[in-house]
Amino acid sequence: MRALKQHQGLVAPMDRSNVDTDMIIPKQFLKSIKRTGFGPNLFDELRYLDEGKPDQDCSERPINPDFVLNQDRYKNASVLLARTNFGCGSSREHAPWALEDYGFRVIIAPSFADIFYNNCFKNGLLPIVLDEKIVDQLFSEAEAQEGYQLAVDLEAKTVTTPAGEAFDFEVDDFRRHCLLNGLDDIGVTLEQADVIKSYEEQRRQTAPWLFGAGN
Amino acid sequence: MAGKTLYDKLWDDHLVKQRDDGSALIYIDRQLLHEVTSPQAFEGLRLAGRKPWRIDANIATPDHNVPTTDRDKGIDGIVDPVSRTQVETLDKNCDEFGILEFKIKDQRQGIVHVIGPEQGATLPGMSIVCGDSHTSTHGAFGCLAHGIGTSEVEHVLATQCLVQQKMKNMLVKVNGKLGPGVTGKDVVLAIIGKIGTAGGTGHAIEFGGEAIRGLSMEARMTICNMSIEAGARVGMVAVDDTTIDYVRGRPFAPTGETWDAAVNYWRTLHSDDDAVFDKVVELEGSDIKPQVSWGTSPEMVVGVDGFVPDPAKEQDPIKREGIVRALKYMGLEPNTPITGIALDRVFIGSCTNSRIEDLREAAAVVKGRKVAAGLKQAMVVPGSGLVKAQAEQEGLDKIFIEAGLEWRDPGCSMCLAMNADKLGQGEHCASTSNRNFEGRQGFGGRTHLVSPAMAAAAAVTGHFVDVRELMN
């Protein structure tokens, strides 16, 4: 996984609440058995006017000029500014894969759906929760100033505006540690193999019905 | 010290190690695998040179991509080559690692959340995960069950554990009794309508109260299934006689002395009387009417006697904007009576509502009636091969077919339209599935979430109707 310590990038404001993972990456693209290549189909139904198909060349498709990411001023955005309950619905990790593949590194919203929030950290993508009033302010600023960028520091847990105004955010230590160092958390867990084995042995004694059913 | 909630007990029993940073290592008893969210996990395992930690904790089946016709052709019946590759990849991975899989032609194949309980592979008190957000279904058995992403599928394959942060406790209590014609689906839609799609975010919900206690296991599964639509990854119901009676005698359930020991433990799986919840929501069962969703989020729901809302009456600007956008997508005018919405298709199926009781409820409504002339299609997709066989044994298939509904083979089908079953652009569908998001059931398709009985009533009338009127 790609580490993320500091990031500064262009902000794209996506002004709608309850953006679900079906919207982030529609089902027909979930048939892929790979982790990569989902970027061209990120927000497919909002971004294009036709129905997308897997393995299609998207460069020739009719685009929706009203959609935020299709506007020139937001080209190459890497910070997505979003509204409440972003990433709700399906657990598909294809959603963060698509956001990351497109070029996003940071998503800022007043709230995220639990599974999506967790999936982001596994893919070098940082979801940041900020108070709704602050998010409102960032929306106003991003829409008013072309080329508006935010600077994110995961070490210091701050988001800083171009005017130098800094906002603190919370993130739990384990997720932060893994993302700062680009760690494979399976490797971290396997360092505890003996502890897992001893838990398992004890459960085999006290709850034997939990073992052997899938054979 | 206050007592423990059911969630606290399940958490403590699966805690392998509490870390100093606030995260915890939680042991996973059962992982269910399907073709869509597992290929990259197996690939990751292979690339890292790792092996599954405990083969027997895993059970797999293809469900999202499978066609619902021509099942006897097996994999060859999958016309879309990309879908076929995904199902073949699951077969190959399970064969390579020795994981039990109910393959496409196995009668035990079905939707993961139907077959787990059906096989007794879902047992009370287990921690259960699957790369699917509707894994909360299994919480109906007093399980700690939730959906995970593909990286975590790989994590569980490799370590049998997950790194977790403990959630908060939430109690949703449904008091009193439900009226006739009101089902588990109506209860959960009413709950989501009340607390919203983020109402349970960060919480594990326990559903309790007299109305929940009075429900069958299948109705409880329907309710826990849609916890995620209320924002909660985990939804649970305490274990009682209903739970234990359902599990007894199933293929993977314990027997003899082990059964007795298991039951003794299972009987402890309820919240203590003095347990404290972070959040409590109460509903009166008698207030709940058959529900119909009108918009593009499961919280956009009203009673069947209600109306499509008027955005002009909404004070909150973000919500107002959401209503306007939803009405535009749905092609609906404000203040339209719900019963005035014309329909194009009816779908009875999905991990929410495709079990035998769901099919019985739908069959009871369509029996002796015909599918309305204006409908393009009404289809019934049983949740598993065994549900299908049971329904056929009871003659339900004949009732559906005689009424003009299509009787299909098991799978996720039109709930998410990854196979050939989908809505056309602009079509309205009465659906027993769980999500009415834009495009969910097909590009430009318009979904209305309802119970099986309400979907059946819609099928024979061509529009929404209070199913209680057809029951009199």
XYZ file of C-alpha atoms in Angstrom:
687
model
C 0.000 0.000 0.000
C 1.107 3.538 -0.829
C 2.026 5.545 2.274
C 0.508 8.969 2.879
C 2.171 11.472 5.187
C 1.452 14.869 3.702
C -0.621 15.701 0.698
C -1.470 18.935 -1.034
C -3.884 18.943 -3.934
C -6.651 20.523 -5.942
C -10.099 20.223 -4.344
C -13.196 19.002 -6.226
C -16.453 19.792 -4.375
C -19.153 17.134 -4.823
C -22.239 18.753 -3.403
C -24.623 15.897 -2.606
C -25.230 13.833 0.499
C -25.597 10.032 0.770
C -23.301 9.276 -2.172
C -23.492 5.473 -2.275
C -20.901 3.003 -3.524
C -23.188 1.980 -6.418
C -22.811 5.586 -7.561
C -19.041 5.573 -7.011
C -18.614 2.438 -9.122
C -21.662 0.757 -10.721
C -22.129 -2.992 -10.558
C -21.160 -3.927 -14.118
C -17.543 -2.997 -13.337
C -17.440 -5.313 -10.338
C -17.044 -8.280 -12.636
C -13.330 -7.585 -12.956
C -11.045 -9.917 -11.051
C -8.359 -7.212 -10.795
C -7.804 -4.390 -8.310
C -6.776 -1.808 -10.871
C -8.233 0.038 -13.834
C -11.467 1.297 -12.213
C -10.586 5.017 -12.515
C -12.190 5.680 -15.932
C -15.485 4.335 -14.537
C -15.464 6.284 -11.266
C -18.944 7.857 -10.878
C -19.785 6.356 -14.271
C -23.518 7.134 -14.316
C -22.952 10.737 -13.243
C -19.932 11.328 -15.420
C -21.153 9.971 -18.754
C -24.499 10.287 -20.492
C -24.610 6.711 -21.798
C -24.573 3.363 -20.030
C -21.025 2.191 -19.383
C -19.767 -1.281 -20.158
C -16.773 -3.148 -18.756
C -13.531 -2.946 -20.784
C -14.849 -0.110 -22.929
C -12.704 2.787 -24.162
C -14.241 5.701 -22.223
C -12.487 8.452 -24.203
C -15.161 8.366 -26.918
C -18.175 8.382 -24.599
C -20.509 11.401 -24.268
C -19.699 13.187 -21.024
C -22.080 15.000 -18.698
C -20.792 18.612 -18.733
C -22.630 19.416 -15.492
C -20.769 16.836 -13.444
C -18.121 18.394 -11.225
C -15.203 16.201 -12.308
C -15.887 17.024 -15.955
C -15.244 20.711 -15.427
C -11.811 21.913 -16.549
C -11.115 23.750 -13.314
C -11.312 20.474 -11.349
C -9.117 18.466 -13.709
C -6.444 16.519 -11.793
C -8.191 17.075 -8.453
C -6.796 14.813 -5.734
C -8.894 15.983 -2.764
C -12.612 15.196 -2.895
C -14.854 17.382 -0.789
C -18.126 15.599 -0.032
C -21.279 15.714 2.069
C -22.722 13.503 4.821
C -22.793 9.684 4.770
C -20.371 9.436 1.857
C -19.771 5.838 0.706
C -22.982 4.330 2.053
C -24.408 1.057 0.762
C -22.484 -1.872 -0.631
C -19.177 -2.967 0.936
C -17.465 -3.104 -2.484
C -13.814 -2.130 -2.120
C -13.971 -1.332 -5.818
C -15.209 2.112 -4.635
C -11.927 3.162 -2.983
C -10.029 1.352 -5.760
C -11.808 3.555 -8.321
C -11.247 6.769 -6.339
C -7.569 5.949 -5.892
C -7.132 4.883 -9.502
C -8.684 8.161 -10.651
C -6.126 10.097 -8.611
C -7.802 10.960 -5.302
C -5.712 10.667 -2.137
C -7.958 12.447 0.377
C -11.743 12.661 0.894
C -13.201 15.194 3.288
C -16.800 14.921 4.512
C -18.878 15.546 7.655
C -19.467 11.763 7.909
C -18.679 8.505 6.117
C -20.381 5.119 6.045
C -18.463 2.678 8.275
C -17.401 0.006 5.762
C -16.294 2.512 3.127
C -14.326 4.506 5.718
C -12.462 1.376 6.735
C -11.829 0.267 3.151
C -10.176 3.595 2.283
C -7.326 3.049 4.739
C -6.464 -0.277 3.087
C -5.814 1.540 -0.177
C -3.712 4.567 0.640
C -6.760 6.818 0.661
C -7.369 9.104 3.645
C -10.991 9.868 4.636
C -11.168 12.927 6.901
C -14.178 13.820 9.020
C -14.608 17.528 9.655
C -17.446 19.375 11.315
C -20.345 20.203 8.977
C -19.807 23.961 9.383
C -16.149 23.644 8.391
C -17.117 21.506 5.384
C -19.641 24.205 4.400
C -16.873 26.790 4.578
C -14.541 24.637 2.440
C -17.320 24.168 -0.132
C -17.803 27.944 -0.387
C -14.089 28.574 -0.706
C -13.482 25.781 -3.229
C -16.362 26.937 -5.413
C -15.335 30.614 -5.186
C -11.585 30.247 -5.849
C -10.382 28.504 -8.962
C -7.333 26.332 -8.301
C -8.274 25.983 -4.608
C -5.958 23.528 -2.865
C -5.893 22.014 0.597
C -2.826 20.754 2.442
C -3.278 17.660 4.573
C -0.800 16.515 7.196
C -1.576 13.073 8.594
C 1.301 13.243 11.063
C -0.041 16.468 12.585
C -3.697 15.563 11.809
C -4.461 18.914 10.198
C -6.108 20.270 7.068
C -4.840 23.720 6.017
C -6.525 26.152 3.643
C -4.655 28.399 1.190
C -5.259 31.289 3.636
C -3.361 29.340 6.281
C -6.383 28.419 8.382
C -5.772 24.980 9.912
C -8.399 22.489 11.090
C -7.605 19.483 13.300
C -9.097 16.079 12.575
C -9.312 12.792 14.446
C -8.106 9.436 13.198
C -7.423 6.319 15.241
C -3.792 5.524 15.911
C -3.602 2.102 14.282
C -5.055 3.211 10.959
C -2.879 6.324 11.009
C 0.241 4.302 11.749
C -0.462 1.881 8.870
C -1.181 4.669 6.386
C 1.815 6.795 7.426
C 4.091 3.830 6.868
C 2.275 2.123 3.992
C 2.064 -1.057 6.093
C 0.513 -4.345 5.070
C -1.704 -4.931 8.100
C -1.860 -8.693 7.456
C 1.870 -8.756 8.205
C 1.249 -6.773 11.394
C -1.476 -9.211 12.505
C 0.642 -12.260 11.723
C 3.204 -11.008 14.239
C 0.544 -12.086 16.758
C 0.231 -15.616 15.361
C 0.974 -17.243 18.725
C -1.689 -15.196 20.480
C -4.227 -16.143 17.798
C -3.306 -19.817 18.084
C -3.678 -19.853 21.825
C -7.092 -18.127 21.607
C -8.120 -20.697 19.019
C -6.986 -23.644 21.175
C -8.960 -22.379 24.123
C -12.078 -21.930 21.934
C -11.722 -25.448 20.593
C -12.092 -26.648 24.187
C -14.915 -24.360 25.274
C -16.888 -24.081 22.008
C -16.049 -27.130 19.852
C -19.143 -26.618 17.671
C -17.396 -23.661 16.045
C -14.798 -25.869 14.378
C -14.861 -28.343 11.553
C -18.173 -27.385 9.944
C -16.744 -26.284 6.614
C -14.962 -29.571 5.896
C -21.126 -1.947 37.168
C -23.746 -1.986 34.449
C -24.536 -5.258 32.750
C -23.407 -6.160 29.259
C -25.252 -5.760 26.010
C -25.430 -8.653 23.561
C -22.830 -6.852 21.453
C -20.507 -6.444 24.472
C -20.743 -10.189 25.137
C -20.044 -11.158 21.540
C -17.144 -8.704 21.395
C -15.582 -10.016 24.613
C -15.928 -13.637 23.492
C -14.076 -12.929 20.238
C -11.408 -10.622 21.587
C -7.983 -12.089 20.832
C -5.998 -9.061 21.847
C -6.742 -5.519 22.898
C -4.079 -3.146 21.621
C -2.767 -0.067 23.373
C -3.831 2.143 20.464
C -7.535 1.345 21.039
C -7.862 -1.163 18.233
C -8.468 -4.850 18.869
C -7.837 -8.154 17.203
C -11.148 -10.002 16.819
C -11.397 -13.692 15.924
C -13.666 -14.679 13.035
C -15.514 -17.999 13.298
C -17.032 -18.058 9.835
C -16.288 -16.406 6.523
C -18.718 -16.645 3.601
C -17.226 -16.103 0.163
C -18.768 -15.251 -3.200
C -17.377 -14.550 -6.644
C -17.443 -10.732 -6.702
C -15.418 -9.660 -3.673
C -13.046 -12.625 -3.287
C -10.864 -12.946 -6.442
C -8.530 -10.080 -5.493
C -8.273 -11.466 -1.939
C -7.150 -14.907 -3.156
C -4.773 -13.221 -5.580
C -3.289 -11.159 -2.737
C -2.826 -14.301 -0.676
C -1.037 -15.983 -3.551
C 1.208 -12.989 -4.291
C 2.308 -12.834 -0.657
C 2.886 -16.594 -0.558
C 0.336 -17.012 2.240
C -2.083 -19.865 2.961
C -5.551 -19.677 4.502
C -5.299 -19.846 8.289
C -8.279 -22.177 8.820
C -9.849 -23.729 5.741
C -12.915 -25.081 7.571
C -14.027 -21.602 8.653
C -14.845 -20.726 5.029
C -17.836 -21.582 2.860
C -18.284 -20.281 -0.681
C -20.982 -20.059 -3.327
C -21.483 -18.040 -6.508
C -24.564 -15.827 -6.288
C -24.192 -12.267 -7.663
C -23.494 -13.165 -11.306
C -25.416 -16.377 -11.775
C -28.226 -16.505 -14.326
C -31.707 -17.347 -13.030
C -32.632 -19.467 -16.033
C -31.156 -22.617 -17.581
C -29.419 -23.670 -14.383
C -28.941 -27.175 -15.774
C -26.325 -25.705 -18.149
C -24.186 -24.726 -15.163
C -21.377 -22.271 -15.887
C -21.997 -22.628 -19.630
C -25.354 -20.947 -19.013
C -23.590 -17.671 -18.143
C -23.709 -15.724 -21.404
C -21.563 -12.750 -20.336
C -17.918 -13.921 -20.575
C -16.757 -11.506 -17.849
C -19.339 -12.883 -15.407
C -18.402 -16.412 -16.372
C -14.720 -15.761 -15.671
C -15.579 -14.464 -12.232
C -17.589 -17.574 -11.329
C -14.876 -19.837 -12.763
C -12.280 -17.954 -10.731
C -14.201 -18.670 -7.520
C -14.334 -22.373 -8.429
C -10.594 -22.431 -9.144
C -9.691 -20.615 -5.943
C -11.856 -22.864 -3.781
C -10.476 -25.981 -5.477
C -6.890 -24.797 -5.091
C -7.208 -23.967 -1.400
C -9.622 -26.787 -0.510
C -12.486 -24.509 0.522
C -16.016 -25.942 0.621
C -18.036 -24.431 -2.200
C -21.622 -24.991 -3.270
C -21.057 -24.676 -6.992
C -23.549 -23.384 -9.515
C -25.250 -26.742 -10.103
C -25.281 -27.831 -6.446
C -28.783 -27.734 -4.959
C -27.294 -26.044 -1.897
C -26.131 -23.085 -4.026
C -27.892 -19.818 -3.313
C -27.456 -16.305 -1.954
C -24.721 -16.433 0.723
C -26.994 -14.930 3.359
C -29.693 -17.487 2.662
C -27.486 -20.582 2.605
C -25.496 -19.837 5.787
C -28.545 -20.066 8.062
C -30.138 -22.781 5.916
C -27.113 -25.070 6.340
C -26.601 -24.327 10.041
C -23.260 -22.830 9.002
C -24.547 -19.737 10.795
C -24.721 -20.630 14.482
C -25.689 -18.371 17.381
C -22.796 -16.518 18.959
C -20.505 -16.795 15.942
C -18.520 -13.929 14.502
C -19.315 -13.967 10.790
C -17.951 -11.894 7.933
C -18.399 -11.759 4.187
C -17.390 -9.331 1.482
C -20.964 -8.135 1.322
C -22.662 -5.451 3.383
C -25.777 -7.567 3.967
C -23.796 -9.944 6.177
C -25.647 -8.217 9.017
C -28.434 -10.718 8.169
C -26.760 -13.357 10.354
C -27.107 -11.116 13.402
C -30.660 -12.482 13.613
C -29.024 -15.511 15.290
C -27.298 -13.448 17.983
C -24.140 -13.357 15.860
C -21.574 -10.613 15.500
C -21.882 -10.412 11.726
C -20.891 -7.675 9.328
C -19.758 -6.884 5.822
C -16.119 -6.233 4.978
C -14.108 -5.120 1.974
C -11.868 -7.345 -0.118
C -8.660 -6.403 1.758
C -10.326 -7.669 4.914
C -11.517 -10.836 3.165
C -7.832 -11.470 2.496
C -6.962 -10.523 6.080
C -9.444 -13.066 7.450
C -8.281 -15.755 5.032
C -4.674 -15.194 6.133
C -5.099 -14.606 9.878
C -8.657 -15.638 10.906
C -8.825 -12.226 12.555
C -9.776 -8.639 11.875
C -8.451 -5.436 13.357
C -11.508 -3.661 14.727
C -12.554 -0.680 16.791
C -15.425 -1.363 19.134
C -18.662 0.261 18.047
C -21.273 1.922 20.222
C -24.424 0.142 21.383
C -27.825 1.064 19.996
C -31.177 -0.485 20.874
C -34.099 -0.292 18.475
C -37.161 -1.437 20.358
C -40.413 -2.241 18.597
C -43.139 -2.384 21.223
C -46.471 -4.176 21.149
C -47.768 -6.252 18.283
C -47.717 -5.812 14.526
C -50.967 -5.554 12.639
C -52.033 -8.198 10.099
C -50.287 -7.855 6.730
C -47.351 -6.019 8.347
C -44.086 -7.931 7.950
C -40.449 -7.763 9.020
C -39.722 -5.787 5.854
C -42.251 -3.113 6.812
C -40.752 -2.944 10.291
C -37.218 -2.392 9.042
C -38.285 0.124 6.379
C -40.219 2.037 9.053
C -37.127 2.000 11.288
C -34.921 3.341 8.467
C -37.554 5.959 7.663
C -37.421 7.071 11.290
C -33.675 7.065 12.027
C -32.340 7.688 8.497
C -29.654 5.939 6.468
C -26.920 7.218 8.778
C -28.953 6.735 11.977
C -26.947 3.692 13.020
C -23.510 4.725 11.736
C -20.791 3.754 14.214
C -23.242 1.593 16.176
C -24.121 -2.057 16.510
C -27.920 -2.202 16.580
C -29.835 -4.686 18.690
C -33.457 -5.089 17.649
C -35.670 -5.874 20.615
C -39.131 -5.438 22.049
C -42.272 -7.550 21.954
C -42.857 -7.179 18.217
C -39.372 -8.484 17.373
C -39.651 -11.337 19.875
C -42.872 -12.392 18.169
C -41.252 -12.653 14.728
C -39.966 -15.789 13.021
C -36.252 -16.247 12.298
C -36.789 -15.401 8.665
C -38.496 -12.104 9.504
C -35.688 -11.320 11.965
C -33.175 -12.008 9.182
C -34.997 -9.522 6.942
C -34.717 -6.877 9.652
C -31.043 -7.503 10.479
C -30.280 -7.687 6.739
C -31.212 -4.033 6.292
C -29.314 -2.718 9.347
C -26.719 -1.489 6.870
C -29.405 0.619 5.185
C -29.751 2.329 8.556
C -25.973 2.883 8.581
C -25.151 0.083 11.041
C -22.783 -2.656 9.909
C -24.074 -4.906 12.680
C -27.715 -5.688 13.507
C -28.642 -8.341 16.049
C -31.512 -10.086 17.790
C -31.059 -11.929 21.109
C -31.197 -15.724 21.113
C -34.435 -17.332 22.290
C -36.400 -20.555 21.682
C -37.281 -19.382 18.172
C -33.559 -19.183 17.346
C -32.669 -22.556 18.827
C -35.630 -24.334 17.221
C -34.588 -22.967 13.832
C -30.987 -24.165 14.143
C -31.760 -27.659 15.479
C -31.176 -30.461 12.982
C -29.520 -28.358 10.262
C -26.630 -30.023 8.384
C -23.778 -28.135 10.097
C -25.440 -27.714 13.493
C -23.876 -29.651 16.385
C -25.525 -32.794 17.737
C -25.643 -34.813 20.970
C -23.683 -33.505 23.928
C -22.083 -30.777 21.870
C -25.559 -29.498 20.953
C -26.537 -29.395 24.624
C -23.367 -27.524 25.551
C -23.902 -25.111 22.669
C -27.511 -24.425 23.689
C -26.408 -23.680 27.256
C -24.034 -21.069 25.915
C -26.466 -19.695 23.353
C -29.027 -19.030 26.095
C -26.653 -16.437 27.557
C -26.692 -14.433 24.312
C -28.980 -11.567 25.232
C -28.413 -8.143 26.758
C -28.460 -8.079 30.537
C -31.436 -6.316 32.109
C -29.224 -3.544 33.430
C -27.185 -3.119 30.228
C -26.760 0.471 29.085
C -27.102 1.496 25.432
C -25.557 4.620 23.953
C -28.691 5.256 21.934
C -32.255 3.948 22.211
C -35.026 4.328 19.636
C -38.563 3.067 20.184
C -41.399 2.406 17.760
C -44.921 1.163 18.364
C -45.595 -1.981 16.331
C -49.266 -1.105 15.914
C -48.317 2.186 14.193
C -46.408 0.461 11.385
C -48.221 0.199 8.055
C -47.102 -1.614 4.905
C -44.249 0.536 3.585
C -43.275 1.706 0.094
C -40.126 3.649 -0.810
C -40.649 6.532 -3.229
C -37.085 7.857 -3.661
C -33.466 6.892 -4.206
C -32.434 6.222 -0.625
C -34.007 3.603 1.681
C -34.947 6.359 4.158
C -37.245 7.844 1.496
C -40.158 5.671 2.535
C -43.798 6.138 3.557
C -46.836 4.062 4.464
C -48.826 2.763 1.498
C -51.593 5.248 2.337
C -49.096 8.121 2.083
C -48.020 10.538 -0.638
C -44.864 11.408 -2.521
C -43.413 14.293 -0.478
C -43.372 17.917 -1.539
C -39.858 19.428 -1.423
C -41.395 22.850 -0.853
C -42.377 21.681 2.631
C -38.805 20.624 3.583
C -36.949 23.214 5.682
C -33.428 21.735 5.494
C -31.838 22.893 2.192
C -29.635 19.789 1.744
C -32.606 17.476 2.343
C -34.780 19.560 0.034
C -32.170 19.284 -2.697
C -32.066 15.492 -2.087
C -35.861 15.228 -2.502
C -35.834 17.310 -5.693
C -33.071 15.152 -7.178
C -34.811 11.930 -6.159
C -38.169 12.982 -7.616
C -36.493 13.926 -10.871
C -34.731 10.561 -11.102
C -37.886 8.679 -10.124
C -40.083 10.659 -12.527
C -42.567 11.444 -9.757
C -44.613 14.546 -8.983
C -44.912 15.837 -5.395
C -48.108 14.886 -3.542
C -48.879 11.886 -5.779
C -50.625 9.152 -3.767
C -48.353 6.090 -3.423
C -51.184 3.913 -4.742
C -51.196 6.046 -7.901
C -47.666 5.041 -8.969
C -47.867 2.837 -12.067
C -45.464 -0.086 -12.275
C -43.585 -1.865 -15.055
C -42.015 -4.809 -13.243
C -42.168 -6.735 -9.994
C -39.193 -8.501 -8.411
C -39.595 -10.915 -5.515
C -36.213 -12.132 -4.290
C -32.810 -11.011 -2.822
C -31.029 -11.773 0.466
C -33.662 -9.630 2.171
C -36.766 -11.512 1.018
C -36.273 -14.804 -0.830
C -36.795 -17.394 1.891
C -39.637 -19.862 2.065
C -41.852 -17.692 4.284
C -41.429 -14.765 1.894
C -42.526 -16.941 -1.003
C -45.478 -18.295 0.985
C -46.623 -14.749 1.803
C -46.389 -13.700 -1.839
C -48.118 -16.855 -3.077
C -50.998 -16.357 -0.638
C -51.689 -12.962 -2.224
C -51.443 -13.989 -5.898
C -53.329 -17.269 -5.503
C -56.337 -17.278 -7.804
C -55.397 -13.885 -9.275
C -53.544 -12.840 -12.433
C -50.615 -10.523 -13.058
C -51.975 -7.126 -14.165
C -52.094 -6.610 -17.922
C -49.929 -3.478 -17.903
C -46.901 -5.156 -16.320
C -43.949 -6.174 -18.475
C -42.686 -8.753 -16.019
C -43.173 -10.170 -12.552
C -40.531 -12.591 -11.363
C -39.890 -14.736 -8.324
C -36.288 -15.696 -7.564
C -35.893 -18.117 -4.645
C -32.889 -17.570 -2.362
C -31.377 -21.021 -2.778
C -31.822 -24.330 -4.565
C -33.240 -25.762 -1.354
C -35.753 -22.929 -0.962
C -36.766 -23.556 -4.564
C -37.247 -27.270 -3.926
C -39.238 -26.612 -0.758
C -41.491 -24.126 -2.574
C -42.088 -26.628 -5.365
C -42.926 -29.308 -2.847
C -45.562 -26.966 -1.408
C -46.887 -26.142 -4.881
C -45.985 -22.452 -4.644
C -44.316 -22.544 -8.064
C -47.619 -23.555 -9.641
C -49.465 -20.730 -7.906
C -46.936 -18.196 -9.227
C -46.859 -19.615 -12.738
C -50.655 -19.835 -12.977
C -50.883 -16.200 -11.900
C -48.409 -15.239 -14.622
C -45.245 -14.722 -12.574
C -41.923 -16.150 -13.729
C -40.413 -18.866 -11.535
C -36.613 -18.587 -11.648
C -33.431 -20.238 -10.415
C -31.665 -18.958 -7.262
C -29.270 -15.987 -7.082
C -29.031 -12.267 -6.282
C -30.646 -11.467 -9.619
C -32.359 -8.113 -10.058
C -31.477 -6.861 -6.575
C -28.271 -5.516 -8.083
C -28.651 -6.557 -11.708
C -25.179 -8.007 -12.196
C -26.672 -10.836 -14.205
C -29.104 -10.530 -17.105
C -32.083 -9.595 -14.878
C -32.411 -5.829 -14.916
C -34.742 -2.869 -15.286
C -34.913 -0.790 -18.437
C -34.421 2.964 -18.335
C -37.276 4.747 -16.588
C -39.060 1.562 -15.519
C -40.704 1.429 -12.099
C -40.277 -1.771 -10.134
C -41.924 -3.019 -6.955
C -38.974 -4.871 -5.450
C -38.466 -6.892 -2.286
C -34.743 -6.070 -2.358
C -32.887 -3.668 -0.088
C -31.591 -0.703 -2.099
C -33.363 1.859 -4.240
C -30.193 3.726 -5.263
C -30.004 5.308 -8.719
C -29.194 2.645 -11.292
C -29.113 -0.141 -8.718
C -31.484 -2.463 -10.594
C -30.421 -1.307 -14.037
C -29.308 1.912 -15.741
C -32.073 4.486 -15.221
C -34.263 1.942 -13.383
C -36.622 3.113 -10.628
C -36.910 0.924 -7.557
C -39.637 0.901 -4.917
C -38.804 -1.213 -1.880
C -41.660 -3.268 -0.432
C -42.438 -6.529 1.373
C -43.121 -9.754 -0.576
C -46.837 -9.483 0.179
C -46.918 -5.886 -1.072
C -44.928 -6.820 -4.185
C -47.395 -9.622 -4.867
C -50.323 -7.238 -4.422
C -48.645 -4.810 -6.834
C -48.145 -7.623 -9.341
C -51.850 -8.451 -9.514
C -53.042 -4.837 -9.610
C -50.291 -3.097 -11.622
C -49.825 -0.380 -9.006
C -49.280 -0.153 -5.270
C -52.188 -1.214 -3.148
C -52.547 -1.833 0.571
C -52.148 -5.610 0.705
C -54.544 -5.697 3.638
C -57.347 -4.827 1.229
C -56.632 -7.994 -0.762
C -56.456 -10.095 2.371
C -60.011 -9.272 3.534
